[in-house]
Amino acid sequence: MRTQFTNELVALTADLTQMCRITHEAAERVTDAVVGADLAATYEVFALDERLQTMYGACEARTVVLLALQAPVARDLRHVVTAIQIAGELSRIGRLFSRVADQVYRTHPDPIAPPPVLDVLAQMAVLTAECTARAQRAVTRGRHTPADDTGADAMQTLNQKLHNALSTTGNATTETTITLALVGHKLARILDHTERIERLIHFLDTGVPPTAQIIPDDEDADLAE
């Protein structure tokens, strides 16, 4: 029974690793789609998202069986619970990439945005690819490498640049401006999901819950006093 459970955990981890690879590939293809109004890359993003959703369903079913039939405890339980949460985060990332690709599809053959805005969106897409690669490494190694906030800070800076570029694009309609702002918002949200994946890996490794890994600003101020 223990051997079967161990084999199931190994298979579950392998599925998560594969989902991470697919997510990173989707990030790269989204970048190609945004930068070059590449319709082929857009279709690939849609296909990769479908694969992610299918694999998420399989991971969910596997974890339900493990919880129901094996009744894991301690670290084993933490492994199973963490796995399904990570799979859920990867599923959400896939959906966000698909929605960005959908906007590329809608505007094709024209670029998704005028040059100043397109440049910022391209940088945001590249940053999501870097962050999905980092999340993939964390899942593959099974441990979290302490990170600085350069990714989040960079995305915040790019988000501000996007808003500035949109406000100075005089020939864009209000609807277009809102749509492009939402595209940027979707790309920014992806970093939230990759950061949560890294926190979940840290939870798996140490037992410290994700919510306990972040000290709110007001508590920071209290500690400083």
PDB file of C-alpha atoms in Angstrom:
ATOM      1  CA  MET A   1       0.000   0.000   0.000  1.00  0.00           C
ATOM      2  CA  ARG A   2       2.832   2.395   0.902  1.00  0.00           C
ATOM      3  CA  THR A   3       4.630   1.618  -2.360  1.00  0.00           C
ATOM      4  CA  GLN A   4       1.481   2.365  -4.330  1.00  0.00           C
ATOM      5  CA  PHE A   5       1.062   5.670  -2.508  1.00  0.00           C
ATOM      6  CA  THR A   6       4.687   6.629  -3.170  1.00  0.00           C
ATOM      7  CA  ASN A   7       4.288   5.783  -6.846  1.00  0.00           C
ATOM      8  CA  GLU A   8       1.167   7.938  -7.029  1.00  0.00           C
ATOM      9  CA  LEU A   9       3.021  10.862  -5.461  1.00  0.00           C
ATOM     10  CA  VAL A  10       5.859  10.458  -7.943  1.00  0.00           C
ATOM     11  CA  ALA A  11       3.371  10.416 -10.819  1.00  0.00           C
ATOM     12  CA  LEU A  12       1.609  13.487  -9.413  1.00  0.00           C
ATOM     13  CA  THR A  13       4.900  15.366  -9.162  1.00  0.00           C
ATOM     14  CA  ALA A  14       5.770  14.369 -12.719  1.00  0.00           C
ATOM     15  CA  ASP A  15       2.417  15.733 -13.913  1.00  0.00           C
ATOM     16  CA  LEU A  16       3.052  19.032 -12.132  1.00  0.00           C
ATOM     17  CA  THR A  17       6.498  19.298 -13.696  1.00  0.00           C
ATOM     18  CA  GLN A  18       4.989  18.707 -17.122  1.00  0.00           C
ATOM     19  CA  MET A  19       2.312  21.322 -16.454  1.00  0.00           C
ATOM     20  CA  CYS A  20       5.062  23.788 -15.537  1.00  0.00           C
ATOM     21  CA  ARG A  21       6.847  23.096 -18.819  1.00  0.00           C
ATOM     22  CA  ILE A  22       3.637  23.647 -20.756  1.00  0.00           C
ATOM     23  CA  THR A  23       2.957  26.873 -18.859  1.00  0.00           C
ATOM     24  CA  HIS A  24       6.414  28.212 -19.638  1.00  0.00           C
ATOM     25  CA  GLU A  25       6.020  27.250 -23.283  1.00  0.00           C
ATOM     26  CA  ALA A  26       2.690  29.107 -23.334  1.00  0.00           C
ATOM     27  CA  ALA A  27       4.454  32.171 -21.907  1.00  0.00           C
ATOM     28  CA  GLU A  28       7.025  32.083 -24.689  1.00  0.00           C
ATOM     29  CA  ARG A  29       4.382  31.641 -27.365  1.00  0.00           C
ATOM     30  CA  VAL A  30       2.282  34.489 -25.937  1.00  0.00           C
ATOM     31  CA  THR A  31       5.337  36.709 -26.210  1.00  0.00           C
ATOM     32  CA  ASP A  32       5.738  35.711 -29.863  1.00  0.00           C
ATOM     33  CA  ALA A  33       2.040  36.314 -30.476  1.00  0.00           C
ATOM     34  CA  VAL A  34       2.056  39.773 -28.881  1.00  0.00           C
ATOM     35  CA  VAL A  35       5.312  40.971 -30.425  1.00  0.00           C
ATOM     36  CA  GLY A  36       4.712  39.736 -33.951  1.00  0.00           C
ATOM     37  CA  ALA A  37       0.916  39.498 -34.197  1.00  0.00           C
ATOM     38  CA  ASP A  38       1.728  35.849 -34.803  1.00  0.00           C
ATOM     39  CA  LEU A  39      -1.469  33.906 -35.450  1.00  0.00           C
ATOM     40  CA  ALA A  40       0.290  30.520 -35.390  1.00  0.00           C
ATOM     41  CA  ALA A  41       1.702  31.293 -31.948  1.00  0.00           C
ATOM     42  CA  THR A  42      -1.762  32.377 -30.858  1.00  0.00           C
ATOM     43  CA  TYR A  43      -3.259  29.033 -31.847  1.00  0.00           C
ATOM     44  CA  GLU A  44      -0.455  27.264 -29.996  1.00  0.00           C
ATOM     45  CA  VAL A  45      -1.323  29.166 -26.833  1.00  0.00           C
ATOM     46  CA  PHE A  46      -4.929  28.001 -27.134  1.00  0.00           C
ATOM     47  CA  ALA A  47      -3.765  24.403 -27.605  1.00  0.00           C
ATOM     48  CA  LEU A  48      -1.366  24.592 -24.669  1.00  0.00           C
ATOM     49  CA  ASP A  49      -4.121  25.969 -22.441  1.00  0.00           C
ATOM     50  CA  GLU A  50      -6.363  23.049 -23.411  1.00  0.00           C
ATOM     51  CA  ARG A  51      -3.596  20.642 -22.421  1.00  0.00           C
ATOM     52  CA  LEU A  52      -3.169  22.427 -19.098  1.00  0.00           C
ATOM     53  CA  GLN A  53      -6.885  22.231 -18.315  1.00  0.00           C
ATOM     54  CA  THR A  54      -6.959  18.537 -19.192  1.00  0.00           C
ATOM     55  CA  MET A  55      -3.934  17.830 -16.998  1.00  0.00           C
ATOM     56  CA  TYR A  56      -5.412  19.878 -14.178  1.00  0.00           C
ATOM     57  CA  GLY A  57      -8.543  17.728 -14.286  1.00  0.00           C
ATOM     58  CA  ALA A  58      -6.389  14.584 -14.156  1.00  0.00           C
ATOM     59  CA  CYS A  59      -4.349  15.932 -11.216  1.00  0.00           C
ATOM     60  CA  GLU A  60      -7.506  16.869  -9.373  1.00  0.00           C
ATOM     61  CA  ALA A  61      -8.940  13.374  -9.844  1.00  0.00           C
ATOM     62  CA  ARG A  62      -5.670  11.778  -8.728  1.00  0.00           C
ATOM     63  CA  THR A  63      -5.497  13.834  -5.543  1.00  0.00           C
ATOM     64  CA  VAL A  64      -9.115  13.081  -4.655  1.00  0.00           C
ATOM     65  CA  VAL A  65      -8.383   9.358  -4.935  1.00  0.00           C
ATOM     66  CA  LEU A  66      -5.227   9.702  -2.839  1.00  0.00           C
ATOM     67  CA  LEU A  67      -7.053  11.612  -0.118  1.00  0.00           C
ATOM     68  CA  ALA A  68     -10.018   9.236  -0.084  1.00  0.00           C
ATOM     69  CA  LEU A  69      -8.214   5.907  -0.285  1.00  0.00           C
ATOM     70  CA  GLN A  70      -4.821   6.563   1.308  1.00  0.00           C
ATOM     71  CA  ALA A  71      -5.751   9.081   4.041  1.00  0.00           C
ATOM     72  CA  PRO A  72      -2.263  10.643   4.084  1.00  0.00           C
ATOM     73  CA  VAL A  73      -1.000  12.531   7.127  1.00  0.00           C
ATOM     74  CA  ALA A  74       1.849  14.919   7.990  1.00  0.00           C
ATOM     75  CA  ARG A  75       4.205  15.635   5.081  1.00  0.00           C
ATOM     76  CA  ASP A  76       2.396  13.226   2.755  1.00  0.00           C
ATOM     77  CA  LEU A  77      -0.838  15.140   3.267  1.00  0.00           C
ATOM     78  CA  ARG A  78       1.022  18.401   2.738  1.00  0.00           C
ATOM     79  CA  HIS A  79       2.423  17.023  -0.516  1.00  0.00           C
ATOM     80  CA  VAL A  80      -0.994  16.068  -1.874  1.00  0.00           C
ATOM     81  CA  VAL A  81      -2.714  19.301  -0.824  1.00  0.00           C
ATOM     82  CA  THR A  82       0.141  21.425  -2.185  1.00  0.00           C
ATOM     83  CA  ALA A  83       0.119  19.554  -5.478  1.00  0.00           C
ATOM     84  CA  ILE A  84      -3.526  20.255  -6.235  1.00  0.00           C
ATOM     85  CA  GLN A  85      -3.115  23.909  -5.276  1.00  0.00           C
ATOM     86  CA  ILE A  86      -0.112  24.279  -7.590  1.00  0.00           C
ATOM     87  CA  ALA A  87      -2.031  22.567 -10.381  1.00  0.00           C
ATOM     88  CA  GLY A  88      -4.838  25.072  -9.832  1.00  0.00           C
ATOM     89  CA  GLU A  89      -2.424  28.005 -10.072  1.00  0.00           C
ATOM     90  CA  LEU A  90      -0.989  26.632 -13.324  1.00  0.00           C
ATOM     91  CA  SER A  91      -4.506  26.181 -14.680  1.00  0.00           C
ATOM     92  CA  ARG A  92      -5.297  29.828 -13.928  1.00  0.00           C
ATOM     93  CA  ILE A  93      -2.075  30.975 -15.598  1.00  0.00           C
ATOM     94  CA  GLY A  94      -3.020  29.002 -18.701  1.00  0.00           C
ATOM     95  CA  ARG A  95      -6.420  30.710 -18.792  1.00  0.00           C
ATOM     96  CA  LEU A  96      -4.827  34.142 -18.516  1.00  0.00           C
ATOM     97  CA  PHE A  97      -2.402  33.414 -21.345  1.00  0.00           C
ATOM     98  CA  SER A  98      -5.292  32.172 -23.455  1.00  0.00           C
ATOM     99  CA  ARG A  99      -7.220  35.404 -22.897  1.00  0.00           C
ATOM    100  CA  VAL A 100      -4.212  37.498 -23.909  1.00  0.00           C
ATOM    101  CA  ALA A 101      -3.837  35.347 -27.030  1.00  0.00           C
ATOM    102  CA  ASP A 102      -7.530  35.810 -27.741  1.00  0.00           C
ATOM    103  CA  GLN A 103      -6.985  39.554 -27.987  1.00  0.00           C
ATOM    104  CA  VAL A 104      -4.145  38.963 -30.465  1.00  0.00           C
ATOM    105  CA  TYR A 105      -6.531  36.783 -32.477  1.00  0.00           C
ATOM    106  CA  ARG A 106      -9.207  39.485 -32.457  1.00  0.00           C
ATOM    107  CA  THR A 107      -6.898  42.202 -33.756  1.00  0.00           C
ATOM    108  CA  HIS A 108      -5.015  40.082 -36.310  1.00  0.00           C
ATOM    109  CA  PRO A 109      -3.562  40.905 -38.828  1.00  0.00           C
ATOM    110  CA  ASP A 110      -3.037  44.233 -37.062  1.00  0.00           C
ATOM    111  CA  PRO A 111      -0.766  44.370 -33.999  1.00  0.00           C
ATOM    112  CA  ILE A 112      -2.478  44.132 -30.646  1.00  0.00           C
ATOM    113  CA  ALA A 113      -1.509  47.732 -29.835  1.00  0.00           C
ATOM    114  CA  PRO A 114       0.271  50.790 -31.276  1.00  0.00           C
ATOM    115  CA  PRO A 115       4.107  50.777 -30.976  1.00  0.00           C
ATOM    116  CA  PRO A 116       4.608  52.544 -27.605  1.00  0.00           C
ATOM    117  CA  VAL A 117       1.994  50.364 -25.898  1.00  0.00           C
ATOM    118  CA  LEU A 118       3.063  47.222 -27.739  1.00  0.00           C
ATOM    119  CA  ASP A 119       6.628  47.624 -26.503  1.00  0.00           C
ATOM    120  CA  VAL A 120       5.476  47.686 -22.878  1.00  0.00           C
ATOM    121  CA  LEU A 121       3.134  44.708 -23.327  1.00  0.00           C
ATOM    122  CA  ALA A 122       5.979  42.771 -24.936  1.00  0.00           C
ATOM    123  CA  GLN A 123       8.208  43.479 -21.938  1.00  0.00           C
ATOM    124  CA  MET A 124       5.445  42.346 -19.600  1.00  0.00           C
ATOM    125  CA  ALA A 125       5.046  39.110 -21.560  1.00  0.00           C
ATOM    126  CA  VAL A 126       8.797  38.464 -21.419  1.00  0.00           C
ATOM    127  CA  LEU A 127       8.715  38.982 -17.657  1.00  0.00           C
ATOM    128  CA  THR A 128       5.918  36.414 -17.276  1.00  0.00           C
ATOM    129  CA  ALA A 129       8.074  33.919 -19.185  1.00  0.00           C
ATOM    130  CA  GLU A 130      10.946  34.518 -16.773  1.00  0.00           C
ATOM    131  CA  CYS A 131       8.673  34.051 -13.760  1.00  0.00           C
ATOM    132  CA  THR A 132       7.053  30.864 -15.091  1.00  0.00           C
ATOM    133  CA  ALA A 133      10.558  29.488 -15.655  1.00  0.00           C
ATOM    134  CA  ARG A 134      11.419  30.282 -12.042  1.00  0.00           C
ATOM    135  CA  ALA A 135       8.270  28.556 -10.808  1.00  0.00           C
ATOM    136  CA  GLN A 136       9.120  25.547 -12.945  1.00  0.00           C
ATOM    137  CA  ARG A 137      12.560  25.293 -11.344  1.00  0.00           C
ATOM    138  CA  ALA A 138      11.014  25.475  -7.870  1.00  0.00           C
ATOM    139  CA  VAL A 139       8.549  22.663  -8.632  1.00  0.00           C
ATOM    140  CA  THR A 140      11.202  20.501 -10.309  1.00  0.00           C
ATOM    141  CA  ARG A 141      13.638  20.845  -7.394  1.00  0.00           C
ATOM    142  CA  GLY A 142      10.948  20.613  -4.741  1.00  0.00           C
ATOM    143  CA  ARG A 143      12.369  23.556  -2.861  1.00  0.00           C
ATOM    144  CA  HIS A 144      12.012  27.297  -2.947  1.00  0.00           C
ATOM    145  CA  THR A 145      14.989  29.541  -3.584  1.00  0.00           C
ATOM    146  CA  PRO A 146      14.625  32.737  -1.542  1.00  0.00           C
ATOM    147  CA  ALA A 147      13.726  35.487  -3.981  1.00  0.00           C
ATOM    148  CA  ASP A 148      14.014  39.214  -4.086  1.00  0.00           C
ATOM    149  CA  ASP A 149      11.139  41.331  -5.295  1.00  0.00           C
ATOM    150  CA  THR A 150      12.690  42.314  -8.615  1.00  0.00           C
ATOM    151  CA  GLY A 151      10.006  40.500 -10.615  1.00  0.00           C
ATOM    152  CA  ALA A 152       7.125  42.147  -8.814  1.00  0.00           C
ATOM    153  CA  ASP A 153       8.861  45.526  -8.817  1.00  0.00           C
ATOM    154  CA  ALA A 154       9.618  45.253 -12.520  1.00  0.00           C
ATOM    155  CA  MET A 155       6.008  44.365 -13.303  1.00  0.00           C
ATOM    156  CA  GLN A 156       4.752  47.269 -11.221  1.00  0.00           C
ATOM    157  CA  THR A 157       7.053  49.610 -13.142  1.00  0.00           C
ATOM    158  CA  LEU A 158       5.902  48.201 -16.463  1.00  0.00           C
ATOM    159  CA  ASN A 159       2.282  48.537 -15.418  1.00  0.00           C
ATOM    160  CA  GLN A 160       2.848  52.214 -14.715  1.00  0.00           C
ATOM    161  CA  LYS A 161       4.587  52.612 -18.075  1.00  0.00           C
ATOM    162  CA  LEU A 162       1.622  50.937 -19.737  1.00  0.00           C
ATOM    163  CA  HIS A 163      -0.839  53.356 -18.152  1.00  0.00           C
ATOM    164  CA  ASN A 164       1.344  56.294 -19.172  1.00  0.00           C
ATOM    165  CA  ALA A 165       1.597  55.020 -22.747  1.00  0.00           C
ATOM    166  CA  LEU A 166      -2.154  54.478 -22.925  1.00  0.00           C
ATOM    167  CA  SER A 167      -2.862  57.962 -21.633  1.00  0.00           C
ATOM    168  CA  THR A 168      -0.666  59.533 -24.304  1.00  0.00           C
ATOM    169  CA  THR A 169      -2.066  57.504 -27.202  1.00  0.00           C
ATOM    170  CA  GLY A 170      -4.482  60.101 -28.477  1.00  0.00           C
ATOM    171  CA  ASN A 171      -5.960  58.198 -31.422  1.00  0.00           C
ATOM    172  CA  ALA A 172      -7.107  55.190 -29.368  1.00  0.00           C
ATOM    173  CA  THR A 173     -10.776  54.817 -28.479  1.00  0.00           C
ATOM    174  CA  THR A 174     -11.853  54.426 -24.881  1.00  0.00           C
ATOM    175  CA  GLU A 175     -12.822  50.818 -25.554  1.00  0.00           C
ATOM    176  CA  THR A 176      -9.379  50.044 -26.992  1.00  0.00           C
ATOM    177  CA  THR A 177      -7.641  51.725 -24.069  1.00  0.00           C
ATOM    178  CA  ILE A 178      -9.651  49.683 -21.572  1.00  0.00           C
ATOM    179  CA  THR A 179      -9.022  46.467 -23.494  1.00  0.00           C
ATOM    180  CA  LEU A 180      -5.262  47.014 -23.573  1.00  0.00           C
ATOM    181  CA  ALA A 181      -5.219  47.954 -19.898  1.00  0.00           C
ATOM    182  CA  LEU A 182      -6.966  44.654 -19.163  1.00  0.00           C
ATOM    183  CA  VAL A 183      -4.391  42.767 -21.242  1.00  0.00           C
ATOM    184  CA  GLY A 184      -1.681  44.318 -19.090  1.00  0.00           C
ATOM    185  CA  HIS A 185      -3.646  43.446 -15.962  1.00  0.00           C
ATOM    186  CA  LYS A 186      -3.869  39.796 -17.024  1.00  0.00           C
ATOM    187  CA  LEU A 187      -0.107  39.641 -17.606  1.00  0.00           C
ATOM    188  CA  ALA A 188       0.515  41.241 -14.214  1.00  0.00           C
ATOM    189  CA  ARG A 189      -1.795  38.743 -12.489  1.00  0.00           C
ATOM    190  CA  ILE A 190       0.315  35.871 -13.797  1.00  0.00           C
ATOM    191  CA  LEU A 191       3.133  36.983 -11.506  1.00  0.00           C
ATOM    192  CA  ASP A 192       0.785  36.682  -8.529  1.00  0.00           C
ATOM    193  CA  HIS A 193       0.165  33.057  -9.450  1.00  0.00           C
ATOM    194  CA  THR A 194       3.849  32.223  -9.987  1.00  0.00           C
ATOM    195  CA  GLU A 195       4.728  33.806  -6.660  1.00  0.00           C
ATOM    196  CA  ARG A 196       2.040  31.729  -4.952  1.00  0.00           C
ATOM    197  CA  ILE A 197       3.481  28.583  -6.533  1.00  0.00           C
ATOM    198  CA  GLU A 198       6.865  29.424  -5.026  1.00  0.00           C
ATOM    199  CA  ARG A 199       5.263  30.016  -1.634  1.00  0.00           C
ATOM    200  CA  LEU A 200       3.484  26.668  -1.895  1.00  0.00           C
ATOM    201  CA  ILE A 201       6.791  24.946  -2.619  1.00  0.00           C
ATOM    202  CA  HIS A 202       8.238  26.661   0.444  1.00  0.00           C
ATOM    203  CA  PHE A 203       5.255  25.355   2.428  1.00  0.00           C
ATOM    204  CA  LEU A 204       5.911  21.833   1.144  1.00  0.00           C
ATOM    205  CA  ASP A 205       9.568  22.097   2.115  1.00  0.00           C
ATOM    206  CA  THR A 206       9.188  23.745   5.520  1.00  0.00           C
ATOM    207  CA  GLY A 207       5.580  23.437   6.652  1.00  0.00           C
ATOM    208  CA  VAL A 208       5.228  27.231   6.900  1.00  0.00           C
ATOM    209  CA  PRO A 209       1.834  28.145   5.352  1.00  0.00           C
ATOM    210  CA  PRO A 210       1.891  30.635   2.448  1.00  0.00           C
ATOM    211  CA  THR A 211      -0.060  33.214   4.473  1.00  0.00           C
ATOM    212  CA  ALA A 212       2.558  33.076   7.224  1.00  0.00           C
ATOM    213  CA  GLN A 213       5.399  33.749   4.799  1.00  0.00           C
ATOM    214  CA  ILE A 214       4.358  37.356   4.218  1.00  0.00           C
ATOM    215  CA  ILE A 215       4.389  40.041   6.881  1.00  0.00           C
ATOM    216  CA  PRO A 216       1.788  42.729   6.173  1.00  0.00           C
ATOM    217  CA  ASP A 217       3.050  46.290   5.867  1.00  0.00           C
ATOM    218  CA  ASP A 218       1.398  47.382   9.101  1.00  0.00           C
ATOM    219  CA  GLU A 219       3.137  44.568  10.987  1.00  0.00           C
ATOM    220  CA  ASP A 220       6.426  45.578   9.366  1.00  0.00           C
ATOM    221  CA  ALA A 221       5.905  49.047  10.781  1.00  0.00           C
ATOM    222  CA  ASP A 222       5.149  47.625  14.236  1.00  0.00           C
ATOM    223  CA  LEU A 223       8.331  45.572  14.148  1.00  0.00           C
ATOM    224  CA  ALA A 224      10.341  48.584  13.056  1.00  0.00           C
ATOM    225  CA  GLU A 225       9.065  50.553  16.059  1.00  0.00           C
TER     226      GLU A 225
END
